[in-house]
């Protein structure tokens, strides 16, 4: 039996094998790195970096190492109850710049 991380790496290997044959303009990955341990997250982000010249990757994650490997970060923060504020960070080396638009939730 394979562990969750091994199953994920197998799926990632298949996905990137297909990208080597026919790259897509973009790819959406939702919490793909969640079952991976620290060493495999490093392998995953290194693999992503090899394909960013041909494709754009939109990754939904909560993992700090995956976020730190990103070229741009988009998110939503709720500093006070009921008020959501979108933010964008152009580079992980720069401080996050908040959007001027504030979204109110009920």
Tab-separated table of N, CA, C and O in Angstrom, residues 6-22 47 51:
chain	number	residue	atom	x	y	z
A	6	UNK	N	2.999	9.276	-1.028
A	6	UNK	CA	3.453	8.491	-2.178
A	6	UNK	C	2.427	8.520	-3.303
A	6	UNK	O	2.788	8.619	-4.478
A	7	UNK	N	1.157	8.453	-2.956
A	7	UNK	CA	0.100	8.551	-3.966
A	7	UNK	C	0.133	9.916	-4.649
A	7	UNK	O	-0.017	10.023	-5.858
A	8	UNK	N	0.346	10.963	-3.848
A	8	UNK	CA	0.415	12.317	-4.397
A	8	UNK	C	1.595	12.469	-5.335
A	8	UNK	O	1.459	13.017	-6.437
A	9	UNK	N	2.767	11.982	-4.927
A	9	UNK	CA	3.949	12.087	-5.796
A	9	UNK	C	3.778	11.291	-7.080
A	9	UNK	O	4.244	11.701	-8.144
A	10	UNK	N	3.083	10.167	-7.015
A	10	UNK	CA	2.799	9.378	-8.216
A	10	UNK	C	1.906	10.165	-9.168
A	10	UNK	O	2.161	10.215	-10.373
A	11	UNK	N	0.871	10.812	-8.619
A	11	UNK	CA	-0.021	11.633	-9.441
A	11	UNK	C	0.726	12.825	-10.036
A	11	UNK	O	0.530	13.179	-11.203
A	12	UNK	N	1.593	13.455	-9.237
A	12	UNK	CA	2.382	14.595	-9.729
A	12	UNK	C	3.325	14.148	-10.840
A	12	UNK	O	3.482	14.836	-11.848
A	13	UNK	N	3.934	12.983	-10.685
A	13	UNK	CA	4.830	12.454	-11.718
A	13	UNK	C	4.078	12.243	-13.024
A	13	UNK	O	4.576	12.586	-14.102
A	14	UNK	N	2.873	11.701	-12.947
A	14	UNK	CA	2.060	11.495	-14.147
A	14	UNK	C	1.674	12.832	-14.771
A	14	UNK	O	1.769	13.009	-15.992
A	15	UNK	N	1.257	13.788	-13.943
A	15	UNK	CA	0.883	15.104	-14.440
A	15	UNK	C	2.044	15.775	-15.182
A	15	UNK	O	1.877	16.265	-16.304
A	16	UNK	N	3.219	15.773	-14.574
A	16	UNK	CA	4.349	16.448	-15.207
A	16	UNK	C	4.918	15.656	-16.388
A	16	UNK	O	5.508	16.256	-17.287
A	17	UNK	N	4.709	14.354	-16.412
A	17	UNK	CA	5.073	13.583	-17.605
A	17	UNK	C	4.211	14.026	-18.784
A	17	UNK	O	4.705	14.170	-19.909
A	18	UNK	N	2.929	14.270	-18.532
A	18	UNK	CA	2.050	14.788	-19.585
A	18	UNK	C	2.459	16.195	-20.000
A	18	UNK	O	2.401	16.539	-21.181
A	19	UNK	N	2.874	17.009	-19.043
A	19	UNK	CA	3.331	18.364	-19.361
A	19	UNK	C	4.583	18.352	-20.221
A	19	UNK	O	4.803	19.263	-21.006
A	20	UNK	N	5.426	17.350	-20.066
A	20	UNK	CA	6.630	17.269	-20.892
A	20	UNK	C	6.273	16.988	-22.348
A	20	UNK	O	6.950	17.454	-23.262
A	21	UNK	N	5.191	16.251	-22.574
A	21	UNK	CA	4.750	15.928	-23.932
A	21	UNK	C	3.965	17.085	-24.532
A	21	UNK	O	4.198	17.495	-25.657
A	22	UNK	N	3.019	17.616	-23.761
A	22	UNK	CA	2.172	18.702	-24.250
A	22	UNK	C	1.852	19.654	-23.107
A	22	UNK	O	0.894	19.440	-22.361
A	47	UNK	N	10.329	20.860	-8.807
A	47	UNK	CA	9.733	20.389	-10.050
A	47	UNK	C	8.866	21.469	-10.686
A	47	UNK	O	8.905	21.672	-11.904
A	51	UNK	N	8.940	23.978	-14.726
A	51	UNK	CA	7.875	24.110	-15.714
A	51	UNK	C	7.271	25.510	-15.799
A	51	UNK	O	6.402	25.743	-16.632
